[in-house]
PDB file of C-alpha atoms in Angstrom:
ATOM      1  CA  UNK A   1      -5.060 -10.061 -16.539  1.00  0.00           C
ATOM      2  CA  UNK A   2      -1.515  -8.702 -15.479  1.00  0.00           C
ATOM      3  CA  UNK A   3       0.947 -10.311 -13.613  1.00  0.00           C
ATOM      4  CA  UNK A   4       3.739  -8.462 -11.259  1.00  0.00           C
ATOM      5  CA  UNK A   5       7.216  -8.275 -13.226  1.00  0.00           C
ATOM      6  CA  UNK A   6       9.174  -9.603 -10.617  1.00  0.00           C
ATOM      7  CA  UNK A   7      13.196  -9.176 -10.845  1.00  0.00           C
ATOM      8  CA  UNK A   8      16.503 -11.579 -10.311  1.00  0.00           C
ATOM      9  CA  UNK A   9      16.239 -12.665  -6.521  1.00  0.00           C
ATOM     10  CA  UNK A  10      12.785 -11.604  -5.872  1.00  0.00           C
ATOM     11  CA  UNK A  11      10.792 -14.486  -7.788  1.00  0.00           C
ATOM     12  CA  UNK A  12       8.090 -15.938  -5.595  1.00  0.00           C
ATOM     13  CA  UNK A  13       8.841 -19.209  -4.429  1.00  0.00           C
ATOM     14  CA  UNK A  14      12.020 -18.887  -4.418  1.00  0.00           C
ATOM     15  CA  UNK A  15      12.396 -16.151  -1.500  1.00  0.00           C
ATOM     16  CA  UNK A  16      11.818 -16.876   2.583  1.00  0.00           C
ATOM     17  CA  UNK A  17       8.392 -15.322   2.329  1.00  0.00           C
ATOM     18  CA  UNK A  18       5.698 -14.033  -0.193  1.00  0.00           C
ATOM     19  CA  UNK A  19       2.383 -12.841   0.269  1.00  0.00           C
ATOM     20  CA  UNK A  20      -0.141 -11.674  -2.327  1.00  0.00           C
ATOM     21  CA  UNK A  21      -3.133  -9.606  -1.651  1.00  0.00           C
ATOM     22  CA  UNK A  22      -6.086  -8.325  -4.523  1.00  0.00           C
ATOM     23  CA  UNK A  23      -9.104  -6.745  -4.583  1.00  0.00           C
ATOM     24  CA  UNK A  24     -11.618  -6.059  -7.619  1.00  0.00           C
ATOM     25  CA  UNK A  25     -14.381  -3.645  -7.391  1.00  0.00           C
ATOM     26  CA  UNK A  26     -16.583  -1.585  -9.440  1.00  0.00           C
ATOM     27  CA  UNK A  27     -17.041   2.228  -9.407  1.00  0.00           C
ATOM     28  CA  UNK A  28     -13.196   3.269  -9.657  1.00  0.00           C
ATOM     29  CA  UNK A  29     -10.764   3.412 -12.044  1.00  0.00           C
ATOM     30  CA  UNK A  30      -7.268   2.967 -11.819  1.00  0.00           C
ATOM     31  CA  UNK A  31      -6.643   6.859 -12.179  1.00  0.00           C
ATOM     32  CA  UNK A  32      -8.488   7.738  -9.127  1.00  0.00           C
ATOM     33  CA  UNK A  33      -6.468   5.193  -7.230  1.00  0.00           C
ATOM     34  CA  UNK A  34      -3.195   6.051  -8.808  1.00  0.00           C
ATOM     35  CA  UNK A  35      -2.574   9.443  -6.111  1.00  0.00           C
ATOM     36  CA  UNK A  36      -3.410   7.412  -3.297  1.00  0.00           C
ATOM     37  CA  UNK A  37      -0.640   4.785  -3.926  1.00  0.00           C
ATOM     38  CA  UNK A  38       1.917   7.322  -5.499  1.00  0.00           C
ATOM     39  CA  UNK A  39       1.895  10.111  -2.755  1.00  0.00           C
ATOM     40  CA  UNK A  40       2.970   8.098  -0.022  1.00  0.00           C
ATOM     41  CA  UNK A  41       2.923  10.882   2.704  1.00  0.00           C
ATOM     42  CA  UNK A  42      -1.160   9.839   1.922  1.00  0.00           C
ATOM     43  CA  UNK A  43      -0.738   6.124   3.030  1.00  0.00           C
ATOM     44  CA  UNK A  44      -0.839   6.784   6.486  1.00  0.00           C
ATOM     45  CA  UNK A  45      -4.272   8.145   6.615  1.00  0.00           C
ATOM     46  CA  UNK A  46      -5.842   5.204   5.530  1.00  0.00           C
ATOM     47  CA  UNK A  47      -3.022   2.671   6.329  1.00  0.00           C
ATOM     48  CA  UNK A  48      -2.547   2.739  10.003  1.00  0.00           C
ATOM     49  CA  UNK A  49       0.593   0.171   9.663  1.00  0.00           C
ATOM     50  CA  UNK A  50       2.681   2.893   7.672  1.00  0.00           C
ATOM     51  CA  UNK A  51       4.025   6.005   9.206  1.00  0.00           C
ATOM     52  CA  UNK A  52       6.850   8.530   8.903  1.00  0.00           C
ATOM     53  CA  UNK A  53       6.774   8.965   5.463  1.00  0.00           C
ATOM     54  CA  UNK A  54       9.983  10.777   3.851  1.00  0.00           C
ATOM     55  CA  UNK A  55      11.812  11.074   0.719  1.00  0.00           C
ATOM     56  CA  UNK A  56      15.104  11.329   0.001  1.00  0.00           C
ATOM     57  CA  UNK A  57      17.186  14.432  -1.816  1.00  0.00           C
ATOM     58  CA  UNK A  58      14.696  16.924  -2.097  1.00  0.00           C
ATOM     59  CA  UNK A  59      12.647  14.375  -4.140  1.00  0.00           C
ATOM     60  CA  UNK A  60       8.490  13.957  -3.328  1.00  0.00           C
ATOM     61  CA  UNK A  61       5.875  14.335  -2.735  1.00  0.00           C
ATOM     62  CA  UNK A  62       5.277  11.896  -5.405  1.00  0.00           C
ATOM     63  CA  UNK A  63       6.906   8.558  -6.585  1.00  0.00           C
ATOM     64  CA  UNK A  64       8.616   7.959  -9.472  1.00  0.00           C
ATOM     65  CA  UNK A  65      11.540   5.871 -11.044  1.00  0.00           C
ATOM     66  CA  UNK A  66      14.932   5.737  -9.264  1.00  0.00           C
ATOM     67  CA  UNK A  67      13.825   8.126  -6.420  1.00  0.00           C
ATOM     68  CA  UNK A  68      14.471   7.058  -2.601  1.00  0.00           C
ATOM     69  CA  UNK A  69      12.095   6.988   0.060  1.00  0.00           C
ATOM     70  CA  UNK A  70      11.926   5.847   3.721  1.00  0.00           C
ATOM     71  CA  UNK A  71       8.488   4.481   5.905  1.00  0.00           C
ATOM     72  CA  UNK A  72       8.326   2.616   9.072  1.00  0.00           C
ATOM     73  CA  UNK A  73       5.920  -0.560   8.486  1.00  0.00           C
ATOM     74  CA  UNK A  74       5.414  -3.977  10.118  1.00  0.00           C
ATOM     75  CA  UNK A  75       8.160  -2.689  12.857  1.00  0.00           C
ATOM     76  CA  UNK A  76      10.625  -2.188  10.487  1.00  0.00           C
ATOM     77  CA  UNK A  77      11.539   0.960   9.685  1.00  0.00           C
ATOM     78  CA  UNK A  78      12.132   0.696   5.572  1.00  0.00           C
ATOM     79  CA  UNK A  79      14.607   2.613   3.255  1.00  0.00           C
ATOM     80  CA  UNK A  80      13.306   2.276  -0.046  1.00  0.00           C
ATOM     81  CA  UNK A  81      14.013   3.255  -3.913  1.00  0.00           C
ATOM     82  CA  UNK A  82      11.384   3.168  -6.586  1.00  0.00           C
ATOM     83  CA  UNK A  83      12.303   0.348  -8.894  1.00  0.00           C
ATOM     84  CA  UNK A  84       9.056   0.425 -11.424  1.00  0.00           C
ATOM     85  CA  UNK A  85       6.776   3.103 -11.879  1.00  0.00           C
ATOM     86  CA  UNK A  86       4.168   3.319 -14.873  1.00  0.00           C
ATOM     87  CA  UNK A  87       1.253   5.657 -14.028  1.00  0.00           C
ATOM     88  CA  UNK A  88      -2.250   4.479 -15.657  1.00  0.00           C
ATOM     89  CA  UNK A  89      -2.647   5.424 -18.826  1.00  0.00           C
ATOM     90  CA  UNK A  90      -5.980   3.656 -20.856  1.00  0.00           C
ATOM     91  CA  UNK A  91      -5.005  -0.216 -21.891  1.00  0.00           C
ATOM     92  CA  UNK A  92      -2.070  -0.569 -19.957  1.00  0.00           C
ATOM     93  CA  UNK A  93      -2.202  -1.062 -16.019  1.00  0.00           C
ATOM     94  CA  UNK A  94      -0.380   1.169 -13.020  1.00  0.00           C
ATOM     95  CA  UNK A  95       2.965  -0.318 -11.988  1.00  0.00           C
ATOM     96  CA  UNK A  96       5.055   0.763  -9.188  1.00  0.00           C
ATOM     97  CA  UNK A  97       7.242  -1.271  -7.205  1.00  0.00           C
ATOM     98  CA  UNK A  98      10.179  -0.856  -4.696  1.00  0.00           C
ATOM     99  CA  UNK A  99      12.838  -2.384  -3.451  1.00  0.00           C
ATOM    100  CA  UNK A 100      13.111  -2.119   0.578  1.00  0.00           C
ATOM    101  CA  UNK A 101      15.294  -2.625   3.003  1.00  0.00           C
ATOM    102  CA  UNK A 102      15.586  -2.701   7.011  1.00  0.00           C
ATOM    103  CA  UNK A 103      18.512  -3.815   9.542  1.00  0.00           C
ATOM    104  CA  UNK A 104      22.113  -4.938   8.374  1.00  0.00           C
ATOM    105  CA  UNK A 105      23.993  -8.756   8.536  1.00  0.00           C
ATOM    106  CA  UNK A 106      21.537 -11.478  10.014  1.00  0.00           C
ATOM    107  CA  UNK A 107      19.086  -9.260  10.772  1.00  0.00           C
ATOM    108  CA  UNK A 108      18.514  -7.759   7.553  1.00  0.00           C
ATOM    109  CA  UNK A 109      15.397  -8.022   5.297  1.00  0.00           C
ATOM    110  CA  UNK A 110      14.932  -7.072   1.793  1.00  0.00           C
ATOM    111  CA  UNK A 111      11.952  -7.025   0.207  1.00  0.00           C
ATOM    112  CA  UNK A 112      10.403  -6.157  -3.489  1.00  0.00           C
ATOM    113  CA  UNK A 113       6.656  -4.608  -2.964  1.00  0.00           C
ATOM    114  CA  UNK A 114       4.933  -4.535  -6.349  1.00  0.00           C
ATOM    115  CA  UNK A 115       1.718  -3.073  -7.066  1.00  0.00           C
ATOM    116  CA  UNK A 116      -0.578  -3.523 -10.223  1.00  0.00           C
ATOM    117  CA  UNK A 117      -3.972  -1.541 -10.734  1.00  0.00           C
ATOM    118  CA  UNK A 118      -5.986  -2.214 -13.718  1.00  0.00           C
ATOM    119  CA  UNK A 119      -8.747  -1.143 -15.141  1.00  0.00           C
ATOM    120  CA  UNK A 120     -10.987  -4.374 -16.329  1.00  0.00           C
ATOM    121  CA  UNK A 121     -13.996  -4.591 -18.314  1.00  0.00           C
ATOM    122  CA  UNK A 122     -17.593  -3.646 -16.761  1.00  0.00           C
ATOM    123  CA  UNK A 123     -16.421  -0.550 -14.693  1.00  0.00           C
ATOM    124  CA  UNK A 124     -14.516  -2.920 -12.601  1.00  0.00           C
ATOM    125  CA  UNK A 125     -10.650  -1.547 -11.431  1.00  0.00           C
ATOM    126  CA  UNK A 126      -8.401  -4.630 -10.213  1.00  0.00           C
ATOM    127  CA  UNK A 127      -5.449  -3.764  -7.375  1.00  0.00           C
ATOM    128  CA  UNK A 128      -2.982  -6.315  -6.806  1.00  0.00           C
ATOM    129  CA  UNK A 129      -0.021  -6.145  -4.232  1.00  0.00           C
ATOM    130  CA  UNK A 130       2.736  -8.552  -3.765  1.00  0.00           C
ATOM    131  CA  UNK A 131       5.424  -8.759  -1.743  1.00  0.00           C
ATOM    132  CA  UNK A 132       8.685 -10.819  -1.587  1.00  0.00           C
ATOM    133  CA  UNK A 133      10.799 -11.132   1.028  1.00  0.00           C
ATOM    134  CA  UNK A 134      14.761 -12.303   1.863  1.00  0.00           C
ATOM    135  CA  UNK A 135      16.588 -12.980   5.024  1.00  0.00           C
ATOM    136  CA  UNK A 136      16.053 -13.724   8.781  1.00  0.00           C
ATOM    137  CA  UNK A 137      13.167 -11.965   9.782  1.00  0.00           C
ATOM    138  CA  UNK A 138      10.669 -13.009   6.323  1.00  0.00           C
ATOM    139  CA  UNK A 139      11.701 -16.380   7.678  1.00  0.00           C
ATOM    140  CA  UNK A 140      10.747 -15.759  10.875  1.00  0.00           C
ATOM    141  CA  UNK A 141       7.257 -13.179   9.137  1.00  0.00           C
ATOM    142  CA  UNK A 142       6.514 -16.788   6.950  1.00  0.00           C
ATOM    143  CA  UNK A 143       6.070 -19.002   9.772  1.00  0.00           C
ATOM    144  CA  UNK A 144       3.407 -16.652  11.478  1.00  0.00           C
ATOM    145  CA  UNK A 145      -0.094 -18.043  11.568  1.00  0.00           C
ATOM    146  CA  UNK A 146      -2.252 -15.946  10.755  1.00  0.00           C
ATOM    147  CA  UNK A 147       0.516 -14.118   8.068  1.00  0.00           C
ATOM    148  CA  UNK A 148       0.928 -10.625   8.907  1.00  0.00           C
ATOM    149  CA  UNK A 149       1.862  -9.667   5.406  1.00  0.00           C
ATOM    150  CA  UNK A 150      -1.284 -11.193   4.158  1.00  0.00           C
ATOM    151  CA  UNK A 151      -3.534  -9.305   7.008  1.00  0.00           C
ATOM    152  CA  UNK A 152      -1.775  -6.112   6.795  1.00  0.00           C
ATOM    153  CA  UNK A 153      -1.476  -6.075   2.879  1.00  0.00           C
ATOM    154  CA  UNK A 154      -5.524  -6.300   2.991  1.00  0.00           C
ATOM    155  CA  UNK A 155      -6.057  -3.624   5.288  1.00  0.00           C
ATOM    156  CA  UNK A 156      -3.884  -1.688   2.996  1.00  0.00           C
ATOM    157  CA  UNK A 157      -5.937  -2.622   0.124  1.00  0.00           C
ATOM    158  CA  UNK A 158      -9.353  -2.037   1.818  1.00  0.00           C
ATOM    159  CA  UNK A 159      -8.009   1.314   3.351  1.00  0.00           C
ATOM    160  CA  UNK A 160      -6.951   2.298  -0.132  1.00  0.00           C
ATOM    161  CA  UNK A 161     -10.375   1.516  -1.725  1.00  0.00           C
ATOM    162  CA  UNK A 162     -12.180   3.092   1.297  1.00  0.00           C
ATOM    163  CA  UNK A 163     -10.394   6.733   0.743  1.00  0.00           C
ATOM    164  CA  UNK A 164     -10.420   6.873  -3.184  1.00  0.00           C
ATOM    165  CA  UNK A 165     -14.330   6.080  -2.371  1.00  0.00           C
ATOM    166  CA  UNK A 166     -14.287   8.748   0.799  1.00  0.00           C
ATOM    167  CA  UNK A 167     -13.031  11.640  -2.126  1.00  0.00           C
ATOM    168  CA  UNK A 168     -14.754  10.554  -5.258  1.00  0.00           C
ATOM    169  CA  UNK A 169     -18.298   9.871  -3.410  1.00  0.00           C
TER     170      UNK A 169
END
């Protein structure tokens, strides 16, 4: 299977907080997920934790490489710009990752969100999202028991699975 192609500064283990989240089912394929990840004015209807969705310079509805976007998630409201972006094509997974960022000096947290969805042998589609986080407040997100990246990066995933289901029956 695939890993995440993480960049300089971002590498798990090496940041103040990481969380990784993955589901595999059967029954999808990683082109109906695709336009539920890549639109992400769609996120909020099945991912209660994201709102105000915009984009930046006239750029949307869609993602795609180099263009800046903006969400509110976790508390934090996010500016964002698309770092990797690969739609699904057959025998090679779905990238798309971003580079976000929220507050200035101490109180500033940058993160790189990477998604991977590949299609896997027996009908079976496998979603993986990973997060890395810097500065003050993914210290402060890594000592929380129960991890709210973990928890709210599964009800993303579920939510995700739930509304490609909801459309393609």
């Amino acid at each position: 299977m695939s890993d995440i192609i993480w960049p300089a500064g971002y590498v798990p283990g090496f940041t103040d907080n990481f969380c990784s989240n993955e589901m595999i089912v059967t029954g999808l394929t990683a082109a109906e997920i695709w336009p539920f990840l890549n639109i992400p004015t769609r996120w909020p209807t099945y991912y209660p934790n994201s709102a105000d969705v915009r984009f930046h310079d006239g750029k949307g509805p869609e993602l795609e490489a180099d263009v800046r976007f903006f969400f509110s998630t976790f508390g934090f409201p996010v500016e964002a710009q698309v770092v990797e972006h690969v739609a699904p094509v057959v025998g090679q997974p779905a990238r798309v990752a971003w580079h976000g960022w929220s507050g200035e000096g101490a109180d500033r947290l940058d993160v790189h969100h990477a998604w991977l969805i590949e299609d896997l042998s027996g009908g079976r589609v496998r979603i993986l999202t990973q997060e890395t986080q810097n500065g003050a407040p993914a210290k402060e997100l890594a000592k929380a028991n129960p991890n709210p990246m973990i928890n709210g990066h599964q009800d993303w995933l579920v939510g995700l699975v739930a509304a490609v289901r909801g459309v393609t029956g």
